Structure formats: structure tokens, C-alpha cells
Amino acid sequence: MPLNLPDKLPAIELLKEENIFVIDNSRATQQDIRPLRIVILNLMPLKITTETDLIRLLSNTPLQVEISFMKIKSHTSKNTPIEHMKTFYTDFDKMRDEKYDGMIITGAPVEQMDFEEVTYWDEITGIFDWARTHVTSTLYICWAAQAGLYHHYGIPKYSLDAKMFGIFEHRTLQPLYPIFRGFDDVFYVPHSRHTEVRKEDILKVPELTLLSESEDAGVYMVMARNGREFFVTGHSEYSPLTLDTEYRRDLSKGLPIRMPRNYYVDDDPDKGVLVRWRAHANLLFSNWLNYFVYQETPFNIEEIK
């Protein structure tokens, strides 16, 4: 089934070029199907890039999915045209009475600040709390994962000596769990962060289940509330060139940045990128949609609580 997206969203044409089947709202209303309602709180600075990355992965299932984009009032994006935000994003205050089958909350470029120093901390923690009674399953990514673990369970974050930057090998701790259906014994995930959460803190909280970790990158996936919350520290949604763009951007600014590990062919940027995480990323999002959204959400969406 296709994705049901807002009319004229830039990602539609970008994904059609990749032969990904998407339809806009006008066509979707002609189909007599109750689609899964997914809301995305996109905190990344390059909104259109992140939209496209996430929609690409959400499209890889036989389920029809209706996508909405949420924004917060206490922060104005400086890297996305205001016309795009006005056209495709809705303030949380106007969505708070709605219910959704699934929610994705992205990372944000504020991880080196204390949580309470983030200007929109009060607003976003209010959204975290709202999601618990208005969403069947919420997927927290990167900084949002750290923020959600801290807000709900008191898990601290720690600064790293050097940026965790590259593609890292991971293993599952509970390989028979449905979120890992179809996974290989070893899988790869991009990481790009200056902070971390630690295994010993996770294991102290009985409400949390550590599902996956990396010898090099540490904690990767944590689950709570029987799958109503997933906290993912990496960026499985990244496109092949995202880390390359970040690396070259920081180099051009004279910032201290190491070459992303395990990323370029023969560790040579001129030889291009070796993509090793695409299959895992598609499985992660399709398993989440299938086993923790579609199979758990009530047909009458108002029954979510």
C-alpha cells in the first residue's frame, strides 16, 4: 500500500524518482481504507531531508499510512523555509485532541546542552506525556531517545570524549523479539552524537528492557511499556550521504571532526560510501509499524489510551 502524504510535500516527487509509491491526500480519500495515522515531530534542522528519509522507510510495508507533521511553538526552524513549515506542519496545541496509531520523534542539534537548558524543554516533555495516552507506540530517535529516557525514567546522559561518528556493528540481546524479525545476527547502524546513555543505568530501571547494543557505540535500543515506547540512539533512517555531508560541513568550518568510521570504501572519501545499514533500517521501521502499531492499535482510534 502507498503512503498518504500532504498534497505537494517535496518528498513526494523525490521518492517517486526512487520508484517508491506514494499518493497525496486528494487521491487517498477515494480509497475505503482506515489508514494508520502516524505523526512525526521533526526536530532536525533540515526538515525536508529528514521527512524524506523517514517517509522512504515508512513506505516499505503493505500498510496504508497517513503522515502528519507536528511542530512546537517555542522554536522556529532557521534552516527550512517558513512557507514549508506553514504548509505542512501543525502546532502541537492544534493536535492535542487527536489520537495517532504511531509517533516518531526525531533527534535535535541540542544534545550538548543540559536537558533543562533547551528552550523548548517544557513544551516537548508535555508532548512526551501526551503521547502516552494519545499514541499506540512512540519511536524516539537519537537526542529524543536520550530526552525521553531522562524525562520518563531518570536516565542521565554523558558527554563523550569524541563524537560517536560512523557506522557501527550491533547485536540483539533478545533476537526472538518481534522488532528484530528478519534481522541478521550482526547489523549496522549510523551514529552521529556527542553524548550517550549507559547500560548500567538502563539495567537499574525494571520498567526498561535493553534490546540491542554495540561494543563500540554502546546502548542502541531500549523498550518500555511492552513496546509502546522505543528509544533508539542511532540514525537508522539516514540516507547514504548524510554522514558524508556532515563530515565535509564540519571540515569546511574548521571544526574538530574525525572521518566517520567504517563508512567510506577503504576509508577513502574519494571512493564513496559503503552502504551497510539499509536492509536493517527497512526491517526496523516495517517491524515497528506491523507488530507494535498495526497489530496493537484499536480499529476505533479514539479507544487509544
GROMACS .gro file of C-alpha atoms in nm:
model
  305
    1MET     CA    1   0.000   0.000   0.000
    2PRO     CA    2   0.117   0.356  -0.058
    3LEU     CA    3   0.180   0.636   0.186
    4ASN     CA    4  -0.084   0.905   0.217
    5LEU     CA    5   0.104   1.236   0.229
    6PRO     CA    6   0.004   1.603   0.235
    7ASP     CA    7  -0.054   1.746  -0.113
    8LYS     CA    8   0.261   1.893  -0.273
    9LEU     CA    9   0.500   1.775   0.001
   10PRO     CA   10   0.850   1.791  -0.159
   11ALA     CA   11   0.928   1.434  -0.052
   12ILE     CA   12   0.658   1.304  -0.288
   13GLU     CA   13   0.848   1.391  -0.605
   14LEU     CA   14   1.183   1.291  -0.456
   15LEU     CA   15   1.052   0.946  -0.363
   16LYS     CA   16   0.871   0.893  -0.692
   17GLU     CA   17   1.212   0.926  -0.858
   18GLU     CA   18   1.318   0.626  -0.646
   19ASN     CA   19   1.009   0.431  -0.763
   20ILE     CA   20   0.852   0.448  -0.417
   21PHE     CA   21   0.472   0.452  -0.440
   22VAL     CA   22   0.318   0.747  -0.259
   23ILE     CA   23  -0.016   0.923  -0.300
   24ASP     CA   24  -0.136   1.260  -0.184
   25ASN     CA   25  -0.443   1.333   0.026
   26SER     CA   26  -0.664   1.404  -0.274
   27ARG     CA   27  -0.625   1.052  -0.413
   28ALA     CA   28  -0.621   0.875  -0.075
   29THR     CA   29  -0.968   1.000   0.015
   30GLN     CA   30  -1.107   0.787  -0.271
   31GLN     CA   31  -0.990   0.464  -0.102
   32ASP     CA   32  -1.219   0.298   0.152
   33ILE     CA   33  -0.941   0.202   0.396
   34ARG     CA   34  -0.873   0.309   0.753
   35PRO     CA   35  -0.504   0.409   0.726
   36LEU     CA   36  -0.261   0.406   1.016
   37ARG     CA   37  -0.221   0.759   1.144
   38ILE     CA   38   0.145   0.842   1.209
   39VAL     CA   39   0.256   1.179   1.344
   40ILE     CA   40   0.618   1.292   1.312
   41LEU     CA   41   0.763   1.553   1.547
   42ASN     CA   42   1.059   1.662   1.336
   43LEU     CA   43   1.321   1.846   1.543
   44MET     CA   44   1.605   1.813   1.293
   45PRO     CA   45   1.730   2.136   1.133
   46LEU     CA   46   1.699   2.017   0.770
   47LYS     CA   47   1.329   1.930   0.781
   48ILE     CA   48   1.280   1.826   0.418
   49THR     CA   49   1.579   1.589   0.428
   50THR     CA   50   1.453   1.421   0.745
   51GLU     CA   51   1.098   1.400   0.611
   52THR     CA   52   1.223   1.222   0.301
   53ASP     CA   53   1.444   0.982   0.498
   54LEU     CA   54   1.160   0.877   0.729
   55ILE     CA   55   0.894   0.855   0.460
   56ARG     CA   56   1.122   0.634   0.249
   57LEU     CA   57   1.132   0.379   0.532
   58LEU     CA   58   0.766   0.404   0.628
   59SER     CA   59   0.671   0.325   0.270
   60ASN     CA   60   0.821  -0.024   0.277
   61THR     CA   61   0.515  -0.214   0.411
   62PRO     CA   62   0.179  -0.327   0.269
   63LEU     CA   63   0.002  -0.093   0.512
   64GLN     CA   64  -0.152   0.237   0.413
   65VAL     CA   65  -0.006   0.509   0.633
   66GLU     CA   66  -0.129   0.866   0.673
   67ILE     CA   67   0.152   1.101   0.773
   68SER     CA   68   0.113   1.427   0.969
   69PHE     CA   69   0.389   1.661   1.081
   70MET     CA   70   0.392   1.828   1.421
   71LYS     CA   71   0.590   2.132   1.528
   72ILE     CA   72   0.649   2.309   1.854
   73LYS     CA   73   0.563   2.674   1.910
   74SER     CA   74   0.862   2.760   2.127
   75HIS     CA   75   1.121   2.709   1.850
   76THR     CA   76   1.141   2.845   1.495
   77SER     CA   77   1.341   2.648   1.239
   78LYS     CA   78   1.619   2.853   1.078
   79ASN     CA   79   1.707   2.603   0.806
   80THR     CA   80   1.368   2.532   0.649
   81PRO     CA   81   1.157   2.787   0.455
   82ILE     CA   82   0.880   2.933   0.666
   83GLU     CA   83   0.636   2.862   0.381
   84HIS     CA   84   0.715   2.490   0.410
   85MET     CA   85   0.655   2.494   0.785
   86LYS     CA   86   0.325   2.681   0.749
   87THR     CA   87   0.203   2.449   0.473
   88PHE     CA   88   0.295   2.107   0.611
   89TYR     CA   89   0.342   2.142   0.989
   90THR     CA   90   0.084   2.192   1.262
   91ASP     CA   91   0.141   2.326   1.614
   92PHE     CA   92   0.104   2.068   1.889
   93ASP     CA   93  -0.167   2.281   2.052
   94LYS     CA   94  -0.388   2.221   1.748
   95MET     CA   95  -0.322   1.844   1.753
   96ARG     CA   96  -0.351   1.768   2.123
   97ASP     CA   97  -0.709   1.641   2.094
   98GLU     CA   98  -0.616   1.399   1.815
   99LYS     CA   99  -0.507   1.037   1.858
  100TYR     CA  100  -0.248   0.854   1.649
  101ASP     CA  101  -0.154   0.494   1.589
  102GLY     CA  102   0.217   0.576   1.593
  103MET     CA  103   0.454   0.866   1.656
  104ILE     CA  104   0.817   0.933   1.562
  105ILE     CA  105   1.019   1.197   1.750
  106THR     CA  106   1.349   1.279   1.584
  107GLY     CA  107   1.686   1.388   1.711
  108ALA     CA  108   1.775   1.755   1.757
  109PRO     CA  109   2.102   1.956   1.748
  110VAL     CA  110   2.091   2.035   2.122
  111GLU     CA  111   2.248   1.724   2.273
  112GLN     CA  112   2.546   1.904   2.428
  113MET     CA  113   2.313   2.120   2.636
  114ASP     CA  114   2.161   2.007   2.964
  115PHE     CA  115   1.806   1.894   2.901
  116GLU     CA  116   1.651   2.171   3.111
  117GLU     CA  117   1.854   2.434   2.922
  118VAL     CA  118   1.681   2.352   2.592
  119THR     CA  119   1.441   2.639   2.521
  120TYR     CA  120   1.155   2.407   2.430
  121TRP     CA  121   1.210   2.153   2.710
  122ASP     CA  122   0.881   2.223   2.888
  123GLU     CA  123   0.683   2.200   2.566
  124ILE     CA  124   0.848   1.882   2.442
  125THR     CA  125   0.815   1.699   2.773
  126GLY     CA  126   0.448   1.789   2.764
  127ILE     CA  127   0.433   1.617   2.424
  128PHE     CA  128   0.617   1.314   2.568
  129ASP     CA  129   0.348   1.288   2.837
  130TRP     CA  130   0.066   1.345   2.587
  131ALA     CA  131   0.195   1.064   2.364
  132ARG     CA  132   0.147   0.812   2.644
  133THR     CA  133  -0.230   0.849   2.628
  134HIS     CA  134  -0.280   0.953   2.264
  135VAL     CA  135  -0.044   0.723   2.070
  136THR     CA  136  -0.025   0.343   2.049
  137SER     CA  137   0.356   0.328   2.004
  138THR     CA  138   0.617   0.605   2.001
  139LEU     CA  139   0.961   0.577   1.842
  140TYR     CA  140   1.217   0.813   1.995
  141ILE     CA  141   1.534   0.869   1.786
  142CYS     CA  142   1.883   0.988   1.895
  143TRP     CA  143   1.851   1.302   2.114
  144ALA     CA  144   1.479   1.236   2.155
  145ALA     CA  145   1.567   0.887   2.285
  146GLN     CA  146   1.800   1.036   2.544
  147ALA     CA  147   1.545   1.304   2.635
  148GLY     CA  148   1.261   1.052   2.666
  149LEU     CA  149   1.466   0.817   2.882
  150TYR     CA  150   1.564   1.108   3.106
  151HIS     CA  151   1.215   1.255   3.137
  152HIS     CA  152   1.024   0.930   3.190
  153TYR     CA  153   1.283   0.718   3.372
  154GLY     CA  154   1.556   0.950   3.507
  155ILE     CA  155   1.831   0.804   3.283
  156PRO     CA  156   2.122   1.052   3.261
  157LYS     CA  157   2.328   1.124   2.953
  158TYR     CA  158   2.707   1.155   2.945
  159SER     CA  159   2.939   1.357   2.724
  160LEU     CA  160   3.177   1.161   2.501
  161ASP     CA  161   3.545   1.246   2.463
  162ALA     CA  162   3.499   1.239   2.085
  163LYS     CA  163   3.192   1.236   1.863
  164MET     CA  164   3.043   0.891   1.801
  165PHE     CA  165   3.052   0.916   1.425
  166GLY     CA  166   3.028   0.641   1.168
  167ILE     CA  167   2.871   0.302   1.101
  168PHE     CA  168   2.890   0.054   1.387
  169GLU     CA  169   2.824  -0.317   1.433
  170HIS     CA  170   2.536  -0.414   1.664
  171ARG     CA  171   2.389  -0.729   1.812
  172THR     CA  172   2.046  -0.809   1.951
  173LEU     CA  173   2.014  -0.915   2.313
  174GLN     CA  174   1.669  -1.068   2.253
  175PRO     CA  175   1.682  -1.188   1.891
  176LEU     CA  176   1.338  -1.355   1.900
  177TYR     CA  177   1.163  -1.030   1.989
  178PRO     CA  178   0.931  -0.913   1.706
  179ILE     CA  179   1.114  -0.583   1.647
  180PHE     CA  180   1.409  -0.794   1.525
  181ARG     CA  181   1.211  -1.021   1.293
  182GLY     CA  182   1.430  -1.092   0.989
  183PHE     CA  183   1.745  -0.932   1.138
  184ASP     CA  184   2.087  -1.089   1.086
  185ASP     CA  185   2.298  -1.179   1.391
  186VAL     CA  186   2.505  -0.867   1.323
  187PHE     CA  187   2.361  -0.546   1.178
  188TYR     CA  188   2.492  -0.195   1.117
  189VAL     CA  189   2.366   0.145   1.225
  190PRO     CA  190   2.486   0.503   1.164
  191HIS     CA  191   2.561   0.712   1.472
  192SER     CA  192   2.632   1.083   1.494
  193ARG     CA  193   2.628   1.213   1.851
  194HIS     CA  194   2.838   1.373   2.124
  195THR     CA  195   2.663   1.209   2.420
  196GLU     CA  196   2.549   0.866   2.533
  197VAL     CA  197   2.330   0.677   2.776
  198ARG     CA  198   2.488   0.384   2.959
  199LYS     CA  199   2.391   0.022   3.000
  200GLU     CA  200   2.437   0.016   3.377
  201ASP     CA  201   2.180   0.295   3.419
  202ILE     CA  202   1.929   0.121   3.193
  203LEU     CA  203   1.958  -0.208   3.381
  204LYS     CA  204   1.877  -0.038   3.712
  205VAL     CA  205   1.526   0.052   3.591
  206PRO     CA  206   1.292  -0.251   3.588
  207GLU     CA  207   1.047  -0.080   3.351
  208LEU     CA  208   1.314  -0.070   3.079
  209THR     CA  209   1.434  -0.355   2.857
  210LEU     CA  210   1.770  -0.327   2.682
  211LEU     CA  211   1.716  -0.485   2.341
  212SER     CA  212   2.035  -0.413   2.149
  213GLU     CA  213   2.384  -0.272   2.196
  214SER     CA  214   2.715  -0.223   2.020
  215GLU     CA  215   3.061  -0.300   2.151
  216ASP     CA  216   3.181   0.034   2.010
  217ALA     CA  217   2.869   0.253   2.013
  218GLY     CA  218   2.710   0.128   2.336
  219VAL     CA  219   2.336   0.122   2.403
  220TYR     CA  220   2.133   0.116   2.082
  221MET     CA  221   1.770   0.018   2.153
  222VAL     CA  222   1.564   0.028   2.473
  223MET     CA  223   1.198  -0.066   2.507
  224ALA     CA  224   0.937   0.031   2.765
  225ARG     CA  225   0.567  -0.032   2.828
  226ASN     CA  226   0.561  -0.354   2.624
  227GLY     CA  227   0.653  -0.174   2.305
  228ARG     CA  228   0.453   0.143   2.346
  229GLU     CA  229   0.788   0.322   2.370
  230PHE     CA  230   1.112   0.251   2.181
  231PHE     CA  231   1.426   0.455   2.238
  232VAL     CA  232   1.681   0.426   1.954
  233THR     CA  233   2.014   0.605   1.992
  234GLY     CA  234   2.134   0.572   1.631
  235HIS     CA  235   2.017   0.709   1.298
  236SER     CA  236   1.894   0.409   1.105
  237GLU     CA  237   1.692   0.646   0.887
  238TYR     CA  238   2.000   0.822   0.746
  239SER     CA  239   2.043   0.820   0.369
  240PRO     CA  240   2.379   0.704   0.225
  241LEU     CA  241   2.532   1.053   0.201
  242THR     CA  242   2.416   1.207   0.530
  243LEU     CA  243   2.735   1.136   0.726
  244ASP     CA  244   2.944   1.247   0.429
  245THR     CA  245   2.759   1.579   0.424
  246GLU     CA  246   2.812   1.624   0.799
  247TYR     CA  247   3.181   1.537   0.771
  248ARG     CA  248   3.252   1.777   0.485
  249ARG     CA  249   3.045   2.051   0.651
  250ASP     CA  250   3.247   2.031   0.973
  251LEU     CA  251   3.574   2.017   0.784
  252SER     CA  252   3.483   2.332   0.592
  253LYS     CA  253   3.408   2.507   0.921
  254GLY     CA  254   3.740   2.402   1.072
  255LEU     CA  255   3.568   2.202   1.345
  256PRO     CA  256   3.744   1.908   1.513
  257ILE     CA  257   3.590   1.611   1.334
  258ARG     CA  258   3.726   1.265   1.266
  259MET     CA  259   3.646   1.073   0.950
  260PRO     CA  260   3.329   0.865   1.004
  261ARG     CA  261   3.433   0.514   1.099
  262ASN     CA  262   3.354   0.212   0.881
  263TYR     CA  263   3.183   0.440   0.628
  264TYR     CA  264   3.392   0.509   0.320
  265VAL     CA  265   3.525   0.236   0.093
  266ASP     CA  266   3.881   0.165   0.219
  267ASP     CA  267   3.841   0.469   0.449
  268ASP     CA  268   3.886   0.690   0.144
  269PRO     CA  269   3.624   0.964   0.095
  270ASP     CA  270   3.710   0.978  -0.274
  271LYS     CA  271   3.599   0.615  -0.319
  272GLY     CA  272   3.247   0.678  -0.196
  273VAL     CA  273   3.025   0.526   0.072
  274LEU     CA  274   2.981   0.158   0.156
  275VAL     CA  275   2.610   0.129   0.250
  276ARG     CA  276   2.557  -0.149   0.505
  277TRP     CA  277   2.257  -0.035   0.708
  278ARG     CA  278   1.974   0.000   0.452
  279ALA     CA  279   1.827  -0.350   0.497
  280HIS     CA  280   1.827  -0.320   0.877
  281ALA     CA  281   1.664   0.023   0.861
  282ASN     CA  282   1.378  -0.105   0.644
  283LEU     CA  283   1.321  -0.402   0.876
  284LEU     CA  284   1.328  -0.184   1.186
  285PHE     CA  285   1.057   0.052   1.062
  286SER     CA  286   0.841  -0.217   0.899
  287ASN     CA  287   0.856  -0.435   1.213
  288TRP     CA  288   0.768  -0.140   1.433
  289LEU     CA  289   0.473  -0.047   1.210
  290ASN     CA  290   0.349  -0.404   1.185
  291TYR     CA  291   0.399  -0.557   1.530
  292PHE     CA  292   0.374  -0.252   1.760
  293VAL     CA  293   0.144  -0.017   1.571
  294TYR     CA  294  -0.085  -0.204   1.330
  295GLN     CA  295  -0.131  -0.517   1.542
  296GLU     CA  296  -0.175  -0.329   1.869
  297THR     CA  297  -0.383  -0.025   1.779
  298PRO     CA  298  -0.766  -0.043   1.806
  299PHE     CA  299  -0.975  -0.011   1.491
  300ASN     CA  300  -1.154   0.281   1.657
  301ILE     CA  301  -0.864   0.515   1.708
  302GLU     CA  302  -1.048   0.701   1.985
  303GLU     CA  303  -1.003   0.393   2.205
  304ILE     CA  304  -0.629   0.458   2.236
  305LYS     CA  305  -0.547   0.539   2.596
   0.00000   0.00000   0.00000
